[in-house]
mmCIF file of C-alpha atoms in Angstrom:
data_model
loop_
_atom_site.group_PDB
_atom_site.id
_atom_site.type_symbol
_atom_site.label_atom_id
_atom_site.label_comp_id
_atom_site.label_asym_id
_atom_site.label_seq_id
_atom_site.Cartn_x
_atom_site.Cartn_y
_atom_site.Cartn_z
ATOM 1 C CA UNK A 1 33.735 -9.847 10.942
ATOM 2 C CA UNK A 2 34.089 -7.777 7.754
ATOM 3 C CA UNK A 3 33.178 -10.832 5.682
ATOM 4 C CA UNK A 4 30.021 -11.414 7.763
ATOM 5 C CA UNK A 5 28.898 -7.803 7.285
ATOM 6 C CA UNK A 6 29.588 -8.035 3.554
ATOM 7 C CA UNK A 7 27.522 -11.240 3.311
ATOM 8 C CA UNK A 8 24.608 -9.552 5.128
ATOM 9 C CA UNK A 9 24.698 -6.583 2.728
ATOM 10 C CA UNK A 10 24.724 -8.870 -0.294
ATOM 11 C CA UNK A 11 21.856 -10.939 1.136
ATOM 12 C CA UNK A 12 19.737 -7.849 1.859
ATOM 13 C CA UNK A 13 20.372 -6.524 -1.637
ATOM 14 C CA UNK A 14 19.370 -9.843 -3.172
ATOM 15 C CA UNK A 15 16.121 -9.937 -1.186
ATOM 16 C CA UNK A 16 15.300 -6.378 -2.199
ATOM 17 C CA UNK A 17 15.502 -7.227 -5.901
ATOM 18 C CA UNK A 18 14.118 -10.762 -5.733
ATOM 19 C CA UNK A 19 10.455 -9.784 -5.934
ATOM 20 C CA UNK A 20 9.817 -9.223 -2.231
ATOM 21 C CA UNK A 21 9.343 -5.525 -2.968
ATOM 22 C CA UNK A 22 6.179 -4.604 -4.895
ATOM 23 C CA UNK A 23 6.805 -2.941 -8.240
ATOM 24 C CA UNK A 24 5.580 0.641 -7.824
ATOM 25 C CA UNK A 25 4.909 0.896 -11.556
ATOM 26 C CA UNK A 26 2.262 -1.858 -11.478
ATOM 27 C CA UNK A 27 -1.336 -0.551 -11.683
ATOM 28 C CA UNK A 28 -4.273 -2.652 -10.623
ATOM 29 C CA UNK A 29 -7.599 -2.284 -12.396
ATOM 30 C CA UNK A 30 -10.447 -1.197 -10.091
ATOM 31 C CA UNK A 31 -12.991 -3.978 -9.752
ATOM 32 C CA UNK A 32 -16.005 -1.652 -9.615
ATOM 33 C CA UNK A 33 -16.034 -0.970 -13.377
ATOM 34 C CA UNK A 34 -19.229 -2.060 -15.098
ATOM 35 C CA UNK A 35 -23.018 -1.872 -14.670
ATOM 36 C CA UNK A 36 -24.509 -2.718 -11.262
ATOM 37 C CA UNK A 37 -28.151 -3.247 -10.286
ATOM 38 C CA UNK A 38 -28.812 -1.641 -6.921
ATOM 39 C CA UNK A 39 -30.394 -3.880 -4.290
ATOM 40 C CA UNK A 40 -29.936 -1.815 -1.103
ATOM 41 C CA UNK A 41 -29.323 1.902 -0.560
ATOM 42 C CA UNK A 42 -29.113 4.379 2.260
ATOM 43 C CA UNK A 43 -31.636 7.202 2.624
ATOM 44 C CA UNK A 44 -29.399 9.369 0.417
ATOM 45 C CA UNK A 45 -30.326 7.354 -2.698
ATOM 46 C CA UNK A 46 -33.939 6.216 -2.254
ATOM 47 C CA UNK A 47 -34.690 5.927 -5.984
ATOM 48 C CA UNK A 48 -31.350 4.616 -7.293
ATOM 49 C CA UNK A 49 -31.844 1.517 -9.489
ATOM 50 C CA UNK A 50 -28.596 1.105 -11.426
ATOM 51 C CA UNK A 51 -25.127 2.613 -11.307
ATOM 52 C CA UNK A 52 -22.434 2.279 -13.946
ATOM 53 C CA UNK A 53 -18.733 2.995 -13.457
ATOM 54 C CA UNK A 54 -16.871 3.394 -16.737
ATOM 55 C CA UNK A 55 -13.189 2.858 -17.439
ATOM 56 C CA UNK A 56 -12.889 6.476 -18.627
ATOM 57 C CA UNK A 57 -13.586 7.512 -14.994
ATOM 58 C CA UNK A 58 -17.169 8.590 -15.587
ATOM 59 C CA UNK A 59 -20.312 7.288 -13.942
ATOM 60 C CA UNK A 60 -24.013 7.145 -14.703
ATOM 61 C CA UNK A 61 -26.587 6.817 -11.915
ATOM 62 C CA UNK A 62 -30.054 5.644 -12.997
ATOM 63 C CA UNK A 63 -32.990 6.499 -10.727
ATOM 64 C CA UNK A 64 -36.733 5.845 -10.848
ATOM 65 C CA UNK A 65 -39.257 7.305 -8.415
ATOM 66 C CA UNK A 66 -42.246 5.412 -7.031
ATOM 67 C CA UNK A 67 -44.391 7.319 -9.546
ATOM 68 C CA UNK A 68 -42.302 6.059 -12.457
ATOM 69 C CA UNK A 69 -40.310 9.215 -13.184
ATOM 70 C CA UNK A 70 -36.833 8.332 -14.424
ATOM 71 C CA UNK A 71 -33.611 10.313 -14.434
ATOM 72 C CA UNK A 72 -29.918 9.893 -15.175
ATOM 73 C CA UNK A 73 -27.090 11.662 -13.363
ATOM 74 C CA UNK A 74 -23.798 11.660 -15.282
ATOM 75 C CA UNK A 75 -20.585 12.695 -13.543
ATOM 76 C CA UNK A 76 -16.891 11.982 -13.277
ATOM 77 C CA UNK A 77 -15.412 9.687 -10.647
ATOM 78 C CA UNK A 78 -11.919 8.909 -9.351
ATOM 79 C CA UNK A 79 -11.526 5.188 -8.586
ATOM 80 C CA UNK A 80 -8.644 3.256 -7.049
ATOM 81 C CA UNK A 81 -8.563 -0.429 -6.183
ATOM 82 C CA UNK A 82 -10.505 0.088 -2.944
ATOM 83 C CA UNK A 83 -11.863 3.662 -2.950
ATOM 84 C CA UNK A 84 -13.833 5.886 -5.283
ATOM 85 C CA UNK A 85 -14.558 9.606 -5.165
ATOM 86 C CA UNK A 86 -17.997 9.918 -6.742
ATOM 87 C CA UNK A 87 -20.773 12.466 -7.156
ATOM 88 C CA UNK A 88 -23.803 10.205 -7.461
ATOM 89 C CA UNK A 89 -26.690 12.587 -6.777
ATOM 90 C CA UNK A 90 -25.514 16.001 -8.073
ATOM 91 C CA UNK A 91 -24.375 17.185 -4.664
ATOM 92 C CA UNK A 92 -20.879 17.158 -3.157
ATOM 93 C CA UNK A 93 -18.502 14.370 -4.252
ATOM 94 C CA UNK A 94 -18.030 11.756 -1.530
ATOM 95 C CA UNK A 95 -15.159 9.360 -0.822
ATOM 96 C CA UNK A 96 -16.435 5.790 -0.605
ATOM 97 C CA UNK A 97 -14.500 2.697 0.383
ATOM 98 C CA UNK A 98 -15.733 -0.254 -1.632
ATOM 99 C CA UNK A 99 -15.474 -4.014 -1.874
ATOM 100 C CA UNK A 100 -16.364 -6.410 -4.648
ATOM 101 C CA UNK A 101 -17.037 -9.943 -3.419
ATOM 102 C CA UNK A 102 -18.119 -12.234 -6.215
ATOM 103 C CA UNK A 103 -20.812 -10.288 -8.071
ATOM 104 C CA UNK A 104 -21.660 -7.954 -5.186
ATOM 105 C CA UNK A 105 -20.417 -4.365 -4.949
ATOM 106 C CA UNK A 106 -20.628 -2.562 -1.605
ATOM 107 C CA UNK A 107 -19.935 1.173 -1.348
ATOM 108 C CA UNK A 108 -19.284 2.253 2.228
ATOM 109 C CA UNK A 109 -19.929 5.827 3.353
ATOM 110 C CA UNK A 110 -17.926 7.950 5.782
ATOM 111 C CA UNK A 111 -20.055 6.619 8.655
ATOM 112 C CA UNK A 112 -18.690 3.133 8.028
ATOM 113 C CA UNK A 113 -22.064 1.796 6.886
ATOM 114 C CA UNK A 114 -23.046 0.526 3.424
ATOM 115 C CA UNK A 115 -24.393 3.362 1.274
ATOM 116 C CA UNK A 116 -25.067 1.218 -1.798
ATOM 117 C CA UNK A 117 -25.134 -2.541 -2.327
ATOM 118 C CA UNK A 118 -25.482 -3.742 -5.917
ATOM 119 C CA UNK A 119 -25.073 -6.871 -8.014
ATOM 120 C CA UNK A 120 -23.247 -7.166 -11.317
ATOM 121 C CA UNK A 121 -25.669 -6.658 -14.187
ATOM 122 C CA UNK A 122 -25.687 -7.419 -17.873
ATOM 123 C CA UNK A 123 -29.194 -6.013 -18.227
ATOM 124 C CA UNK A 124 -29.999 -3.755 -21.155
ATOM 125 C CA UNK A 125 -32.735 -1.895 -19.252
ATOM 126 C CA UNK A 126 -30.560 1.183 -18.945
ATOM 127 C CA UNK A 127 -30.058 1.417 -22.721
ATOM 128 C CA UNK A 128 -33.476 3.096 -23.055
ATOM 129 C CA UNK A 129 -33.790 4.425 -19.503
ATOM 130 C CA UNK A 130 -34.856 7.848 -20.739
ATOM 131 C CA UNK A 131 -35.811 8.941 -24.250
ATOM 132 C CA UNK A 132 -33.862 11.573 -26.121
ATOM 133 C CA UNK A 133 -35.968 14.191 -27.887
ATOM 134 C CA UNK A 134 -35.171 16.212 -30.961
ATOM 135 C CA UNK A 135 -36.075 19.877 -31.308
ATOM 136 C CA UNK A 136 -38.384 20.376 -34.296
ATOM 137 C CA UNK A 137 -39.385 23.999 -33.653
ATOM 138 C CA UNK A 138 -38.356 27.071 -31.677
ATOM 139 C CA UNK A 139 -39.386 30.643 -30.906
ATOM 140 C CA UNK A 140 -36.658 33.252 -30.567
ATOM 141 C CA UNK A 141 -36.439 36.615 -28.859
ATOM 142 C CA UNK A 142 -38.848 36.160 -25.931
ATOM 143 C CA UNK A 143 -36.294 36.744 -23.172
ATOM 144 C CA UNK A 144 -32.815 38.099 -22.814
ATOM 145 C CA UNK A 145 -32.779 36.333 -19.434
ATOM 146 C CA UNK A 146 -35.065 35.830 -16.420
ATOM 147 C CA UNK A 147 -37.128 33.095 -18.057
ATOM 148 C CA UNK A 148 -38.192 30.203 -15.820
ATOM 149 C CA UNK A 149 -40.916 27.520 -16.189
ATOM 150 C CA UNK A 150 -43.249 26.944 -19.146
ATOM 151 C CA UNK A 151 -46.968 26.084 -19.163
ATOM 152 C CA UNK A 152 -49.690 25.699 -21.797
ATOM 153 C CA UNK A 153 -53.313 26.820 -21.702
ATOM 154 C CA UNK A 154 -54.506 24.926 -24.774
ATOM 155 C CA UNK A 155 -53.798 27.803 -27.170
ATOM 156 C CA UNK A 156 -50.889 29.786 -25.813
ATOM 157 C CA UNK A 157 -47.566 29.019 -24.212
ATOM 158 C CA UNK A 158 -47.152 30.448 -20.715
ATOM 159 C CA UNK A 159 -43.719 31.731 -19.720
ATOM 160 C CA UNK A 160 -42.692 32.675 -16.188
ATOM 161 C CA UNK A 161 -40.976 36.069 -16.047
ATOM 162 C CA UNK A 162 -39.003 35.528 -12.849
ATOM 163 C CA UNK A 163 -37.691 39.088 -12.374
ATOM 164 C CA UNK A 164 -40.882 40.968 -13.187
ATOM 165 C CA UNK A 165 -43.319 38.638 -11.395
ATOM 166 C CA UNK A 166 -45.462 38.097 -14.478
ATOM 167 C CA UNK A 167 -46.760 35.341 -16.702
ATOM 168 C CA UNK A 168 -46.249 35.982 -20.408
ATOM 169 C CA UNK A 169 -48.662 34.540 -22.959
ATOM 170 C CA UNK A 170 -47.203 33.651 -26.346
ATOM 171 C CA UNK A 171 -49.529 32.708 -29.184
ATOM 172 C CA UNK A 172 -48.493 29.547 -30.997
ATOM 173 C CA UNK A 173 -50.288 30.860 -34.069
ATOM 174 C CA UNK A 174 -48.471 34.190 -34.326
ATOM 175 C CA UNK A 175 -45.312 33.359 -32.288
ATOM 176 C CA UNK A 176 -45.666 36.691 -30.487
ATOM 177 C CA UNK A 177 -46.210 37.918 -26.949
ATOM 178 C CA UNK A 178 -49.928 38.685 -26.668
ATOM 179 C CA UNK A 179 -49.858 39.980 -23.113
ATOM 180 C CA UNK A 180 -48.898 39.394 -19.503
ATOM 181 C CA UNK A 181 -50.752 39.003 -16.225
ATOM 182 C CA UNK A 182 -49.550 39.294 -12.605
ATOM 183 C CA UNK A 183 -47.850 36.353 -10.920
ATOM 184 C CA UNK A 184 -46.333 35.679 -7.539
ATOM 185 C CA UNK A 185 -42.954 37.286 -6.930
ATOM 186 C CA UNK A 186 -39.974 35.369 -8.370
ATOM 187 C CA UNK A 187 -42.305 32.944 -10.141
ATOM 188 C CA UNK A 188 -40.693 29.594 -11.025
ATOM 189 C CA UNK A 189 -43.338 27.611 -12.844
ATOM 190 C CA UNK A 190 -46.930 27.808 -14.052
ATOM 191 C CA UNK A 191 -49.643 25.375 -15.146
ATOM 192 C CA UNK A 192 -53.223 25.864 -16.382
ATOM 193 C CA UNK A 193 -56.065 23.601 -15.226
ATOM 194 C CA UNK A 194 -58.659 24.779 -17.750
ATOM 195 C CA UNK A 195 -59.912 27.650 -15.579
ATOM 196 C CA UNK A 196 -57.180 28.891 -13.264
ATOM 197 C CA UNK A 197 -53.410 28.900 -13.009
ATOM 198 C CA UNK A 198 -51.094 27.099 -10.598
ATOM 199 C CA UNK A 199 -47.810 28.781 -9.672
ATOM 200 C CA UNK A 200 -44.764 28.326 -7.479
ATOM 201 C CA UNK A 201 -42.048 30.812 -6.639
ATOM 202 C CA UNK A 202 -38.477 30.972 -5.436
ATOM 203 C CA UNK A 203 -38.038 29.887 -1.804
ATOM 204 C CA UNK A 204 -41.691 28.915 -1.415
ATOM 205 C CA UNK A 205 -42.747 25.498 -0.169
ATOM 206 C CA UNK A 206 -46.292 25.799 -1.516
ATOM 207 C CA UNK A 207 -48.106 26.099 -4.825
ATOM 208 C CA UNK A 208 -50.955 28.544 -5.359
ATOM 209 C CA UNK A 209 -54.049 28.506 -7.545
ATOM 210 C CA UNK A 210 -54.638 31.989 -8.982
ATOM 211 C CA UNK A 211 -57.123 33.516 -11.385
ATOM 212 C CA UNK A 212 -56.316 35.520 -14.513
ATOM 213 C CA UNK A 213 -56.071 38.705 -12.433
ATOM 214 C CA UNK A 214 -53.395 37.220 -10.199
ATOM 215 C CA UNK A 215 -55.686 36.773 -7.178
ATOM 216 C CA UNK A 216 -54.745 33.781 -5.014
ATOM 217 C CA UNK A 217 -57.666 31.360 -4.676
ATOM 218 C CA UNK A 218 -55.994 28.407 -2.934
ATOM 219 C CA UNK A 219 -52.645 27.720 -1.294
ATOM 220 C CA UNK A 220 -51.367 24.168 -0.816
ATOM 221 C CA UNK A 221 -49.848 22.738 2.334
ATOM 222 C CA UNK A 222 -46.084 23.137 2.685
ATOM 223 C CA UNK A 223 -44.133 20.609 0.581
ATOM 224 C CA UNK A 224 -40.581 21.906 0.985
ATOM 225 C CA UNK A 225 -38.755 24.418 -1.210
ATOM 226 C CA UNK A 226 -38.228 24.659 -4.044
ATOM 227 C CA UNK A 227 -40.892 23.565 -6.540
ATOM 228 C CA UNK A 228 -39.565 23.951 -10.075
ATOM 229 C CA UNK A 229 -42.261 22.149 -12.040
ATOM 230 C CA UNK A 230 -46.043 21.701 -11.941
ATOM 231 C CA UNK A 231 -48.156 19.461 -14.166
ATOM 232 C CA UNK A 232 -51.952 19.254 -14.484
ATOM 233 C CA UNK A 233 -53.385 15.712 -14.364
ATOM 234 C CA UNK A 234 -57.091 16.124 -13.612
ATOM 235 C CA UNK A 235 -59.446 18.561 -11.838
ATOM 236 C CA UNK A 236 -58.427 16.938 -8.546
ATOM 237 C CA UNK A 237 -54.767 16.140 -9.239
ATOM 238 C CA UNK A 238 -51.641 18.243 -9.754
ATOM 239 C CA UNK A 239 -48.079 16.883 -10.057
ATOM 240 C CA UNK A 240 -45.258 18.924 -8.479
#
C-alpha cells in the first residue's frame, strides 16, 4: 500500500512539472494593438472613424462630424488579452471585453452589446487628421484669469470676461484694451456678424444676438448646454 501511495505522489509531481500547468510568468500580447478603421459604433461614438491602441498603453480616437469637423482624443488605456479599460470620448473610463477575429476588432460594452466594430487598417489618413499650428504672435497681460471665448470684429479682438459679464475689445494695432461693453452673465463665447454680436453663457442652451449696448435682439431655440464656441458663416448662418 505504501508503495502505491508513493507511486501516486511521484506521478502527480511529474504531471505538475510536465507542462500541464501554465507558466504564470508567460505574458501574452494583446491582439488589439494597432490602427483600426471603425465600421460600426453605438450611439456613444457617433462620429468615431479610427481608433489606435499603442503598445505603450496609450490610445488615439479619431472622430469626424457630419459637417467635416475633426478631432483627436488621446488617453491612456489598460489592455489585457481579452479586456481593455479605455477612455475613448473624454468621459469616464470603461471596461470593454474585446475579440479579434481575423482583421475584425469588436469592443463589447457592459450591456453585452458591441460598442465598436472596426477592421485592421494600414491607412495613412490619420497621419494628417488635424493640422498642428504654430504660434507666431501673442498679446500679454489682458487677463489674470476669467477669460473665455475669443471673437473678431474685423479690426479688434473680442474677449469674453466671464466673471464681469463683459466683452473686452482689444485693438490689434495698439495691442491694448480699448473698452468694454455689457454681455450676458457668465459669457462663454462671442462672434460678430458685421452689425451685431452673438453670445452664449454658462449653463445656457441658447445663443443670443445683441447690439453694442448689450440689448438682446434675438434668442435662438434651445440647443442643449453648454455652447462654448460660435462662428459666423453668412448673414443667415451661424455655427455653434
